[in-house]
Short mmCIF file of N, CA and C and ligand atoms in Angstrom, two decimals:
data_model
loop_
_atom_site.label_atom_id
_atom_site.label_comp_id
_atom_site.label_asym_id
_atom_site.label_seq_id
_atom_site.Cartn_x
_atom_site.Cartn_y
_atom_site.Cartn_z
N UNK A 1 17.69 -16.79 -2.00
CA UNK A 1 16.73 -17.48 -1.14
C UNK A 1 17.30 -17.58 0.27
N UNK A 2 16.63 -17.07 1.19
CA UNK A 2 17.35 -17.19 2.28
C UNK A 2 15.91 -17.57 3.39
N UNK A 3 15.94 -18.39 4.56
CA UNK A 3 14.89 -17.76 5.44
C UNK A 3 15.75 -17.40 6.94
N UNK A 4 15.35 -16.24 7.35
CA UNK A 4 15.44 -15.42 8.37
C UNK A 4 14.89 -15.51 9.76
N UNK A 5 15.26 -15.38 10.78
CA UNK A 5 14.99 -15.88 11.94
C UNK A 5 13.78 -14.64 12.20
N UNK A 6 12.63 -15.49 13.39
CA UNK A 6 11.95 -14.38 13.34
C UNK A 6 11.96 -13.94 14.59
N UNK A 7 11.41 -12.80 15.36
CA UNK A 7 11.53 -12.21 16.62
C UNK A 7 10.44 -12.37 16.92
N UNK A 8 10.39 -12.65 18.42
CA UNK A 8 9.41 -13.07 19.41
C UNK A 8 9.15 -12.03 20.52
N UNK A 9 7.65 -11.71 20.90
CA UNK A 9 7.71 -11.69 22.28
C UNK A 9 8.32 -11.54 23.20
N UNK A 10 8.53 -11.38 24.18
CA UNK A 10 8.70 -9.70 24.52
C UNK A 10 9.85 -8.32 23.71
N UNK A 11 10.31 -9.08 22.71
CA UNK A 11 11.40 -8.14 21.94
C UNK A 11 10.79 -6.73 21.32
N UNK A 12 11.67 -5.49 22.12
CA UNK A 12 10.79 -4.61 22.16
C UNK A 12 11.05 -4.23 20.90
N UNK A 13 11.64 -4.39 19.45
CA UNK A 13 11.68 -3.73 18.14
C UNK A 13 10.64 -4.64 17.83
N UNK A 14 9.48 -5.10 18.01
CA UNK A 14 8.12 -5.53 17.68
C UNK A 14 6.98 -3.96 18.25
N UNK A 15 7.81 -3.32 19.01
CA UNK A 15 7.01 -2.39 19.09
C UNK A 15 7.51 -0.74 18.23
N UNK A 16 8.46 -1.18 17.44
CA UNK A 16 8.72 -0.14 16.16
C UNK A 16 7.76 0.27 15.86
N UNK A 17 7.82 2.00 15.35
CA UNK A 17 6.92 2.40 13.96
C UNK A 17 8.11 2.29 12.65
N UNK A 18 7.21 1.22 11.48
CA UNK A 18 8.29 1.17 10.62
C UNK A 18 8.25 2.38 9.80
N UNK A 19 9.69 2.66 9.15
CA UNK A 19 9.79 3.32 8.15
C UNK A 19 9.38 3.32 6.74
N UNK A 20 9.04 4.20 6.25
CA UNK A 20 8.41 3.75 4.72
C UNK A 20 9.98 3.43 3.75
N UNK A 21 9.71 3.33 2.65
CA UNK A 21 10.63 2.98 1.95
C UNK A 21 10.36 4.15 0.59
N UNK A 22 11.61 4.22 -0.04
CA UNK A 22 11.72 5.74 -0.25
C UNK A 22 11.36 5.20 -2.19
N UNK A 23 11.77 3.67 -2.33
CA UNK A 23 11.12 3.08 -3.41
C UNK A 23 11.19 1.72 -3.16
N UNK A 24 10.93 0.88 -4.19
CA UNK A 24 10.91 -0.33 -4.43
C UNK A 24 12.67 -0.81 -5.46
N UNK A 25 13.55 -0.87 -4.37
CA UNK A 25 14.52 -0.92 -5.27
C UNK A 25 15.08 -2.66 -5.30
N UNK A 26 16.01 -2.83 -5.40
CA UNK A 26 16.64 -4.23 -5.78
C UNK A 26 16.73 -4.97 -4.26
N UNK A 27 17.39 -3.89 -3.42
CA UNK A 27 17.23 -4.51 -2.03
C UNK A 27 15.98 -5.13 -1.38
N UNK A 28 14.95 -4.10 -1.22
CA UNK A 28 13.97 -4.16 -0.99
C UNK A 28 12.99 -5.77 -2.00
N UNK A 29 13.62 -5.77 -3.06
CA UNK A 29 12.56 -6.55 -3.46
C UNK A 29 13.01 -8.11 -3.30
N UNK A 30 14.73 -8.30 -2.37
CA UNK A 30 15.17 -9.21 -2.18
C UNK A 30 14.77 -8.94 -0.66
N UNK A 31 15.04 -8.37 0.34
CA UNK A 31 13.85 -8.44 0.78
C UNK A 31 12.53 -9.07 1.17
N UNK A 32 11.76 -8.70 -0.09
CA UNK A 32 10.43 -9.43 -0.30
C UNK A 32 10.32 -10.77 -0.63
N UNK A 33 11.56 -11.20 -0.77
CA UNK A 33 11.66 -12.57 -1.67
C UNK A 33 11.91 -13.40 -0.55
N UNK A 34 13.33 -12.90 0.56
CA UNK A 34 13.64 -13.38 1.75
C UNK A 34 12.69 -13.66 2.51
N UNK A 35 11.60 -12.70 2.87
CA UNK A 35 10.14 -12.56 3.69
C UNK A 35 9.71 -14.03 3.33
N UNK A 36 8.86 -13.46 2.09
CA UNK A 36 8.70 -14.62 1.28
C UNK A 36 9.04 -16.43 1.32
N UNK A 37 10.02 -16.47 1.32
CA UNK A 37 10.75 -17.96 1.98
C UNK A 37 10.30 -18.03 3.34
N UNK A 38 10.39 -17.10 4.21
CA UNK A 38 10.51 -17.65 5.43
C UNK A 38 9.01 -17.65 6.02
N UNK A 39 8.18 -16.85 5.55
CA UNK A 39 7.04 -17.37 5.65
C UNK A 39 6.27 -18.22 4.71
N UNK A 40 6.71 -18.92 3.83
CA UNK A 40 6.44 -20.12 3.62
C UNK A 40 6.74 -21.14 4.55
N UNK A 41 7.87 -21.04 4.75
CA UNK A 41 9.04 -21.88 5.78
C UNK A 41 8.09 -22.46 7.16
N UNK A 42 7.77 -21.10 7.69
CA UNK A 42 6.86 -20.91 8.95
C UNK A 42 6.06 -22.08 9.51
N UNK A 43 5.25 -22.55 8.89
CA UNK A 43 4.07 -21.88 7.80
C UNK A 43 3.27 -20.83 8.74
N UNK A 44 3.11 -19.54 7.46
CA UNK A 44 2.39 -18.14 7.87
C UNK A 44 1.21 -17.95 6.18
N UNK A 45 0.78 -17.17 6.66
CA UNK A 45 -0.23 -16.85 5.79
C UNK A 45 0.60 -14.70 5.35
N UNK A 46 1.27 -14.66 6.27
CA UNK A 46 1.46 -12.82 5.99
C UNK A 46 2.79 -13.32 6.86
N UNK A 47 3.36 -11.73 6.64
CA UNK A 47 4.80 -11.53 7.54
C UNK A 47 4.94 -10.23 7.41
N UNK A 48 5.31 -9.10 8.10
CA UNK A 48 6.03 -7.95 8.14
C UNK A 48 7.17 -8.18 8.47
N UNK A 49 7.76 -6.91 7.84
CA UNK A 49 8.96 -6.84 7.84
C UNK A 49 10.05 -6.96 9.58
N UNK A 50 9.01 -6.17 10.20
CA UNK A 50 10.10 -5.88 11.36
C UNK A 50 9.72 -7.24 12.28
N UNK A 51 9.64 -8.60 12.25
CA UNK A 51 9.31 -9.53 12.22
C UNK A 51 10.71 -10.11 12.31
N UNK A 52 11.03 -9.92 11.46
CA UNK A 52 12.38 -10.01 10.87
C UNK A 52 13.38 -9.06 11.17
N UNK A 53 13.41 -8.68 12.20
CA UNK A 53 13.79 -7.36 12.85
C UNK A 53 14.25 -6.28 11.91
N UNK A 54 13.78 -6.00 10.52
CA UNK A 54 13.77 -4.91 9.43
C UNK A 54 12.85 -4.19 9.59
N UNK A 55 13.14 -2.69 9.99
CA UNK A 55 11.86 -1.45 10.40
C UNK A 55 11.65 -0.78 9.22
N UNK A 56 11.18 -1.59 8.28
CA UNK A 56 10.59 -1.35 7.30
C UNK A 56 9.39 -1.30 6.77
N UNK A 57 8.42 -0.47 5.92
CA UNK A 57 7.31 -0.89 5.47
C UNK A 57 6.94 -1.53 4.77
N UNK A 58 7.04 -3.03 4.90
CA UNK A 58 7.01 -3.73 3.86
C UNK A 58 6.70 -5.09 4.23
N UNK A 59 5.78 -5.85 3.50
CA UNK A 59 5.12 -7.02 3.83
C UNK A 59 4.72 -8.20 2.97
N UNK A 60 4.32 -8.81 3.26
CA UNK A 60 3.84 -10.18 2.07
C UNK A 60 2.61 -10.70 2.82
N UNK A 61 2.07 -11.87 1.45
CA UNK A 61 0.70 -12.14 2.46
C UNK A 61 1.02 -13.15 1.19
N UNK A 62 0.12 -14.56 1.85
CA UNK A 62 -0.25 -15.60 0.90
C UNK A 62 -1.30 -15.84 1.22
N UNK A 63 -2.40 -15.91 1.11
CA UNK A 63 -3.85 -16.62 1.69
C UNK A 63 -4.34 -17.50 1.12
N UNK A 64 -3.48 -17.90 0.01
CA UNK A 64 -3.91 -19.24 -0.91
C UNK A 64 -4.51 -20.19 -0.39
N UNK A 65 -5.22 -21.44 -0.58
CA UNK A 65 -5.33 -22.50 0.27
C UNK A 65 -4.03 -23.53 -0.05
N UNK A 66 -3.73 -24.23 0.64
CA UNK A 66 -3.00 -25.46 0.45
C UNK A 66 -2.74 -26.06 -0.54
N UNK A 67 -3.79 -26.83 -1.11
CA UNK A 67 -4.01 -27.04 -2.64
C UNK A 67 -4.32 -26.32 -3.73
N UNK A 68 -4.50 -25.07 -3.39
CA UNK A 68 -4.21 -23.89 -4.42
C UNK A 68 -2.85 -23.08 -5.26
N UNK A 69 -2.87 -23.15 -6.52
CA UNK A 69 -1.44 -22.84 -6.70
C UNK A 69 -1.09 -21.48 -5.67
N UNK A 70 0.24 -21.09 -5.18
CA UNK A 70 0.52 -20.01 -4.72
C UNK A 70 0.50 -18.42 -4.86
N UNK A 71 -0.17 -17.46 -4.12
CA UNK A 71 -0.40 -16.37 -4.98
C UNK A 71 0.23 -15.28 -3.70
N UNK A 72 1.78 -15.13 -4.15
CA UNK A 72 2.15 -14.38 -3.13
C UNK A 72 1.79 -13.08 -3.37
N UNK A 73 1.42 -11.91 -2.70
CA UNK A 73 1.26 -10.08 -2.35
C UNK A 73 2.78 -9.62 -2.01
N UNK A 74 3.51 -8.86 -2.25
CA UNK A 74 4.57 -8.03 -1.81
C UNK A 74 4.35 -7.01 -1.70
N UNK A 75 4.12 -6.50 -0.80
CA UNK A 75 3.48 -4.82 -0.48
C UNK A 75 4.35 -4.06 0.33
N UNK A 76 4.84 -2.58 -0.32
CA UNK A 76 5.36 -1.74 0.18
C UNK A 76 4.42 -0.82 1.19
N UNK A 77 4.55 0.41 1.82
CA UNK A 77 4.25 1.73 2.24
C UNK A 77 3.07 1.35 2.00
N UNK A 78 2.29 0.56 2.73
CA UNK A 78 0.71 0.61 2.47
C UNK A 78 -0.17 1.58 3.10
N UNK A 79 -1.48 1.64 2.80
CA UNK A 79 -2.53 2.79 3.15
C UNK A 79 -3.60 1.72 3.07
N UNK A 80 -4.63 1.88 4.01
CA UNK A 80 -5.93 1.20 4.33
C UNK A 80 -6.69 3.06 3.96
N UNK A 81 -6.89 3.14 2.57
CA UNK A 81 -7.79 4.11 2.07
C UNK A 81 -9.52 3.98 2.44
N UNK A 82 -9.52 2.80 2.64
CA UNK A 82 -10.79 2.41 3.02
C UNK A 82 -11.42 1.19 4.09
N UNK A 83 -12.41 1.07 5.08
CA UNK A 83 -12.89 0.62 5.60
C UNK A 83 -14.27 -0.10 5.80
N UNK A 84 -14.75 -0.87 5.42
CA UNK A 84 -16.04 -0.87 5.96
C UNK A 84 -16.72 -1.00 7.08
N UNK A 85 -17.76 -0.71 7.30
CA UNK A 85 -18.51 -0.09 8.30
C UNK A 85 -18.80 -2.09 9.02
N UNK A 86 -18.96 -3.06 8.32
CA UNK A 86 -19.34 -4.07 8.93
C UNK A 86 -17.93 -5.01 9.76
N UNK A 87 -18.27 -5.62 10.37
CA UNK A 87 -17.36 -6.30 11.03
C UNK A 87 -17.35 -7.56 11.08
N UNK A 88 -15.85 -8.17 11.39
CA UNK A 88 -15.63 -9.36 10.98
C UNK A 88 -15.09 -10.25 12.02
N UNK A 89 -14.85 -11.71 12.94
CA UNK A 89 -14.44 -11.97 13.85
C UNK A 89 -13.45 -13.14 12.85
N UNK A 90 -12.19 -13.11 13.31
CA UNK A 90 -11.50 -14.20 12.88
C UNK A 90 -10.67 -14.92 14.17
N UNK A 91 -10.27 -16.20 14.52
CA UNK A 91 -9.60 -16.36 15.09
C UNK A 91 -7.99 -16.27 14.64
N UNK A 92 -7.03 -15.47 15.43
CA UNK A 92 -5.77 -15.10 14.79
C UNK A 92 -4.72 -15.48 15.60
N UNK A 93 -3.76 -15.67 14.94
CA UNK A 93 -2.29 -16.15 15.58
C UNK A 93 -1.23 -15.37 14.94
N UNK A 94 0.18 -15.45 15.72
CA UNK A 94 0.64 -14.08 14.69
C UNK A 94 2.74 -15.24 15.14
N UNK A 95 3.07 -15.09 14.20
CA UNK A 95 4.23 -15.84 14.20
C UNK A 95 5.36 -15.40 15.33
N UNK A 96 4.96 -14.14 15.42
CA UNK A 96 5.88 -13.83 17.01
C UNK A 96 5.56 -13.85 18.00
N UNK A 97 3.95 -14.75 18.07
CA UNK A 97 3.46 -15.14 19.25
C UNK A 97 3.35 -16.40 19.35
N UNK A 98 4.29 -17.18 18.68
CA UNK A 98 3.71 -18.82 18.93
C UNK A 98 2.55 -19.49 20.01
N UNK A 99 2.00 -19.97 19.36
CA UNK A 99 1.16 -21.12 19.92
C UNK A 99 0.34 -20.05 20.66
N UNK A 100 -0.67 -18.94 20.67
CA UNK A 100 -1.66 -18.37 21.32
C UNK A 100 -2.59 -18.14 19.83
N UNK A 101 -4.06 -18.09 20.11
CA UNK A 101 -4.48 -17.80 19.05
C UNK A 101 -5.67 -17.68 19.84
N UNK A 102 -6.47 -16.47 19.38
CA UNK A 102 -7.69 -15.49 20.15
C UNK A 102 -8.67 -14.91 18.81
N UNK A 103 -9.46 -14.48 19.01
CA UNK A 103 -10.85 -13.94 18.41
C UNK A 103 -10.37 -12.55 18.07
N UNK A 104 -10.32 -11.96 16.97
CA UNK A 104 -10.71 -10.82 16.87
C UNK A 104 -11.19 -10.45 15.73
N UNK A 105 -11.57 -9.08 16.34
CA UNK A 105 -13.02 -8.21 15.50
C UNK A 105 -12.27 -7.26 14.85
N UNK A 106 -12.55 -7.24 13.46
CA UNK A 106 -12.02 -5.96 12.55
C UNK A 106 -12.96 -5.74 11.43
N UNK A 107 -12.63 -4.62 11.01
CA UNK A 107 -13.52 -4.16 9.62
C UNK A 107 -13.47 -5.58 8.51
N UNK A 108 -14.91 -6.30 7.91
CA UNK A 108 -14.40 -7.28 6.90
C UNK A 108 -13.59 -6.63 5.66
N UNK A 109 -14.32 -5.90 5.13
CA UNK A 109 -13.83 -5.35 4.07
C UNK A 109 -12.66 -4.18 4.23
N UNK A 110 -11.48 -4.18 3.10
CA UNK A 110 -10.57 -2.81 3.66
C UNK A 110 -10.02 -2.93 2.02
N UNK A 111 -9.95 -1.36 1.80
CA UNK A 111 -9.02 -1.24 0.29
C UNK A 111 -7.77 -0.72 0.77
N UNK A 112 -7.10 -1.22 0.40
CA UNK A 112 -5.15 -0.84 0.55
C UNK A 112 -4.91 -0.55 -1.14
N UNK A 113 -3.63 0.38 -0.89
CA UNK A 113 -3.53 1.33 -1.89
C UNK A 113 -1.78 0.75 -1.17
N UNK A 114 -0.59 0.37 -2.27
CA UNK A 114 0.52 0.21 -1.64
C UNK A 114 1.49 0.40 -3.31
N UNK A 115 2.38 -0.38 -2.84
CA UNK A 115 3.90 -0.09 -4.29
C UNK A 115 4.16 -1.48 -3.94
N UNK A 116 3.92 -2.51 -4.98
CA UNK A 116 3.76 -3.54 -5.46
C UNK A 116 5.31 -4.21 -5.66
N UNK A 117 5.84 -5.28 -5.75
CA UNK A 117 7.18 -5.68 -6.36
C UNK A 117 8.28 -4.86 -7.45
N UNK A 118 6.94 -4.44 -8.78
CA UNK A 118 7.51 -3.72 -9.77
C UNK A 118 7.59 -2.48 -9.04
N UNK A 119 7.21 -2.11 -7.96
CA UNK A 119 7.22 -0.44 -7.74
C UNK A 119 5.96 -0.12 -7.89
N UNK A 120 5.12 -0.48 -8.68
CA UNK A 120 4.08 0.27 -9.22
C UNK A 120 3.21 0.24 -7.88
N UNK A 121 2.09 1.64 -7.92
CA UNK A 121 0.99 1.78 -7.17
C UNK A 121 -0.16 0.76 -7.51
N UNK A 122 -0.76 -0.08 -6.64
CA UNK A 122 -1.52 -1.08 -7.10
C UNK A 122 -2.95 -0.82 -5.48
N UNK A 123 -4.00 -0.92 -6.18
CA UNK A 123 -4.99 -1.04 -5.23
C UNK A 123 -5.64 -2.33 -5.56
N UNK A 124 -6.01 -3.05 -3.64
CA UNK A 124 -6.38 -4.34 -3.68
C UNK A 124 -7.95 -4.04 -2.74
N UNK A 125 -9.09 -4.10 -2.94
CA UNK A 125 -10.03 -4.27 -2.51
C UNK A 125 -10.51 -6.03 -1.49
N UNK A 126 -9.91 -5.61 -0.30
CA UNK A 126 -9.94 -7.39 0.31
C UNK A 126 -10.86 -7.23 1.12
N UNK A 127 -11.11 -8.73 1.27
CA UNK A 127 -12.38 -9.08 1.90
C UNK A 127 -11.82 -10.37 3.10
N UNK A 128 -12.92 -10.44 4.02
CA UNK A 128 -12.92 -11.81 4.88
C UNK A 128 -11.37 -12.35 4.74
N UNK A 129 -10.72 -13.52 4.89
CA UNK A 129 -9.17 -13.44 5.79
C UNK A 129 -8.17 -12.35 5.09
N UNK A 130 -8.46 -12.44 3.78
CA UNK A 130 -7.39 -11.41 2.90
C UNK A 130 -7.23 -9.99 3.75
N UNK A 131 -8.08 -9.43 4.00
CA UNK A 131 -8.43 -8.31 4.81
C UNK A 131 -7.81 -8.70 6.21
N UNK A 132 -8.61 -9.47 7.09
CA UNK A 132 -7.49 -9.36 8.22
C UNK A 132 -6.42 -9.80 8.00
N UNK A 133 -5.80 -10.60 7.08
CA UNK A 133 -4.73 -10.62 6.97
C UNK A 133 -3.66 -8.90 7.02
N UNK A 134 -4.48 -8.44 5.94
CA UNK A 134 -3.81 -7.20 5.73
C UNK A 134 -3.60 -6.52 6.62
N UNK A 135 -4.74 -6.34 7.67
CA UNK A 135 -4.73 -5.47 8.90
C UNK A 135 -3.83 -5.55 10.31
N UNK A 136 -3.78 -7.25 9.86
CA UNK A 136 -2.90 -7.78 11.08
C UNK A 136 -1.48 -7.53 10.80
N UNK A 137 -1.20 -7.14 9.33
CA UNK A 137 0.27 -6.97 8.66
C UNK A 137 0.67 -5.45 8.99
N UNK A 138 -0.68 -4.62 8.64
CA UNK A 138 -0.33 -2.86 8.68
C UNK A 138 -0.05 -3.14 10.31
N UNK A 139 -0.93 -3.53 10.71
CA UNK A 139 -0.72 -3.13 12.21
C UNK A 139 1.15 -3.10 13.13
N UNK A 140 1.63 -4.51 12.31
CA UNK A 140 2.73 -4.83 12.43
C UNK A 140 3.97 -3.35 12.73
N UNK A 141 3.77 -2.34 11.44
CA UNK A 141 4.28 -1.86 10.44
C UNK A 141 3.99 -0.23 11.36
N UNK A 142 3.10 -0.97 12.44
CA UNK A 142 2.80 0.57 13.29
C UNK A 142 3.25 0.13 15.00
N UNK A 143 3.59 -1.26 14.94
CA UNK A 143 4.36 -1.16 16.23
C UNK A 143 2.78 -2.36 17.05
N UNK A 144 1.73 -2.71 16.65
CA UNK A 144 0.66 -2.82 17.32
C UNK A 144 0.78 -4.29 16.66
N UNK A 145 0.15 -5.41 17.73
CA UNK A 145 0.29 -6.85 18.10
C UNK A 145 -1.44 -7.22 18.14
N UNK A 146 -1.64 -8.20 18.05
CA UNK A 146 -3.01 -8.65 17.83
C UNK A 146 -3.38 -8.55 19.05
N UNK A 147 -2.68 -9.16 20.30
CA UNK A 147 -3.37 -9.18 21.33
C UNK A 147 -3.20 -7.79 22.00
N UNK A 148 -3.37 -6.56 21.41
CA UNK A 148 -3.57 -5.04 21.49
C UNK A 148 -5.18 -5.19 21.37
N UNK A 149 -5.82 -5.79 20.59
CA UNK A 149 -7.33 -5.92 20.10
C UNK A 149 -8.28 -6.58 21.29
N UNK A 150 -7.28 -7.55 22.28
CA UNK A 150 -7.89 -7.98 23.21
C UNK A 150 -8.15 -7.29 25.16
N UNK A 151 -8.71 -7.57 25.19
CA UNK A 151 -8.75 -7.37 26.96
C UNK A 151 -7.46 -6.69 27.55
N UNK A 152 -7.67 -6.01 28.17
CA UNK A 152 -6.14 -6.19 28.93
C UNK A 152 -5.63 -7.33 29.54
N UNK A 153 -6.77 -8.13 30.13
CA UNK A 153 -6.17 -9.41 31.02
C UNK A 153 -5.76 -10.02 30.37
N UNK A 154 -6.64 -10.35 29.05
CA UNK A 154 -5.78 -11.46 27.99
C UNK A 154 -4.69 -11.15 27.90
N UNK A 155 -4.51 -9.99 27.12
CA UNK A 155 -3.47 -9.23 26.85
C UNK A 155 -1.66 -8.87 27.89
N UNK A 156 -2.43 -8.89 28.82
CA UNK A 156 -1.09 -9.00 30.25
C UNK A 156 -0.47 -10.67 30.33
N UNK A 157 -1.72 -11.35 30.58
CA UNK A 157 -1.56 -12.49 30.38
C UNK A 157 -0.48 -13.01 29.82
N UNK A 158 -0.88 -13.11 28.16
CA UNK A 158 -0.46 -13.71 27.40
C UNK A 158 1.27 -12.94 27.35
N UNK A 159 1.34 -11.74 27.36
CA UNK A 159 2.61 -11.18 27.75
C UNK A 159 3.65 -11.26 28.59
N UNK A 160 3.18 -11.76 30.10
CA UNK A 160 3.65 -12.29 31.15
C UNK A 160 4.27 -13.74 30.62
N UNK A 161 3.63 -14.53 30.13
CA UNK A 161 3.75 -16.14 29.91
C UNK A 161 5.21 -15.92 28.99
N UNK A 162 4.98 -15.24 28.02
CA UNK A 162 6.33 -14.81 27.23
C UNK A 162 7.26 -14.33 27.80
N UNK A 163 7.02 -13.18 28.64
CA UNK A 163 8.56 -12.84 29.53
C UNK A 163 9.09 -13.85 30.17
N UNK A 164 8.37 -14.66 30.65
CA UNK A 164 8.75 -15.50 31.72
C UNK A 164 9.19 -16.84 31.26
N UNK A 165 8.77 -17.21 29.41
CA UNK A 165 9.39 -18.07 28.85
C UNK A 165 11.35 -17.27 28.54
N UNK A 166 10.76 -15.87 28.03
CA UNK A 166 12.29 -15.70 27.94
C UNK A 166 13.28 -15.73 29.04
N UNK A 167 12.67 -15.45 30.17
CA UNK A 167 13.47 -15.84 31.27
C UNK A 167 13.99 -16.72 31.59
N UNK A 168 13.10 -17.59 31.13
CA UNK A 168 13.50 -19.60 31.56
C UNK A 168 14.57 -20.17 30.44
N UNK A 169 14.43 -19.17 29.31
CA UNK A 169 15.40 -19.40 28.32
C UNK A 169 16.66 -18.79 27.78
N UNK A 170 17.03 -17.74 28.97
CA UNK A 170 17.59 -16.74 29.26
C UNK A 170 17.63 -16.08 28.40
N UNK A 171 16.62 -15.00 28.35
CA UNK A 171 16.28 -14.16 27.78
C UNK A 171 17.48 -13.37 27.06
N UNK A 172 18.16 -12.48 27.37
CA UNK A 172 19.30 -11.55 26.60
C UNK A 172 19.93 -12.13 26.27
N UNK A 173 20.52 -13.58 26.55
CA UNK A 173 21.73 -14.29 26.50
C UNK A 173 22.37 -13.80 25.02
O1 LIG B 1 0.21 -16.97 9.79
C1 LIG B 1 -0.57 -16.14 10.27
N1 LIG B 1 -1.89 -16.46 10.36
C2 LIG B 1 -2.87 -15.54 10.64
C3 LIG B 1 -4.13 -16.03 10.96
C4 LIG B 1 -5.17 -15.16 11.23
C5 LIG B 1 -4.95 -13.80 11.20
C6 LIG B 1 -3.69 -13.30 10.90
C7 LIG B 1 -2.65 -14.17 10.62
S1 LIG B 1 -1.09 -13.54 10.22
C8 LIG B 1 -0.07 -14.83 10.76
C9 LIG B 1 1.38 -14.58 10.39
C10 LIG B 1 1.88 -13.36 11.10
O2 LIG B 1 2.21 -13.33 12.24
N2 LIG B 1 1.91 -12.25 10.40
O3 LIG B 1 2.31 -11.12 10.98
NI1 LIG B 2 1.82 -11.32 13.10
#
């Protein structure tokens, strides 16, 4: 059990393409377990890996409610095999962006096809947050940030405010 520090804004290994993983081995699924803790820890609803500055393909998601027992996802090398054509607006926040949270529009429905804890190939047909959850996780896993979905102004914006926090907090130190 461990939880792991997470990376913020402007840190440019948030703009990784992660690597797939060649299986689901012992590392990897400690790993998933580490993820796991620390986005509980958070509190997060999902986490990718390189989050955690690991350029890996590999992710978790909880979307449980609160008072719902816990139903964690550990997902390897995922694939969005499918899309639907309708669209969905959620308001989203993403743990390496503290405290901003904006509107966005994505497919509701998406089937992911990934390698599960045991290894095994498992397909999940998600809907409404499960789905953006997922999307906001792949996206992770390709180097791309939520506020990529927005404006540029938002988008500069909200980027500027972060450099300029790391500055005030001395950034490289
Ligand atoms: O905890 C999180 N909440 C959230 C809310 C709406 C859409 C996506 C998310 S994911 C985010 C955690 C995170 O940053 N995952 O990468
Ligand atoms: Ni995020």
């Amino acid at each position: 059990m461990a939880i792991l520090p997470i990376i913020e804004l402007p840190d440019p290994r948030l703009r990784l393409v992660s690597e797939p993983v060649p299986a689901v081995d012992a590392a990897v699924r400690q790993l998933m377990d580490d993820m796991l803790d620390t986005m509980y820890d958070a509190p997060g609803i999902g986490l990718a890996a390189i989050q955690v500055a690991v350029p890996k393909r590999v992710l978790v998601i909880d979307v449980a409610k609160e008072d719902a027992p816990p139903a964690p996802l550990c997902v390897a090398n995922p694939e969005i095999v499918w899309a639907s054509d309708e669209k969905n607006v959620y308001q989203e926040g993403c743990l390496s962006i503290p405290e901003y949270y904006e509107d966005v529009e994505r497919p509701q429905k998406v089937r992911v096809r990934f390698l599960n804890r045991d290894g095994q190939i498992q397909e999940i047909e998600a809907d409404g947050l499960l789905a953006t959850c997922f999307q906001h996780e792949i996206d992770h896993l390709n180097g791309v940030l939520f506020i990529d979905h927005l404006s540029r102004l938002k988008r500069d914006r909200v980027q500027k405010k972060f450099v300029k926090a790391a500055r005030l907090r001395g950034g490289d130190e």
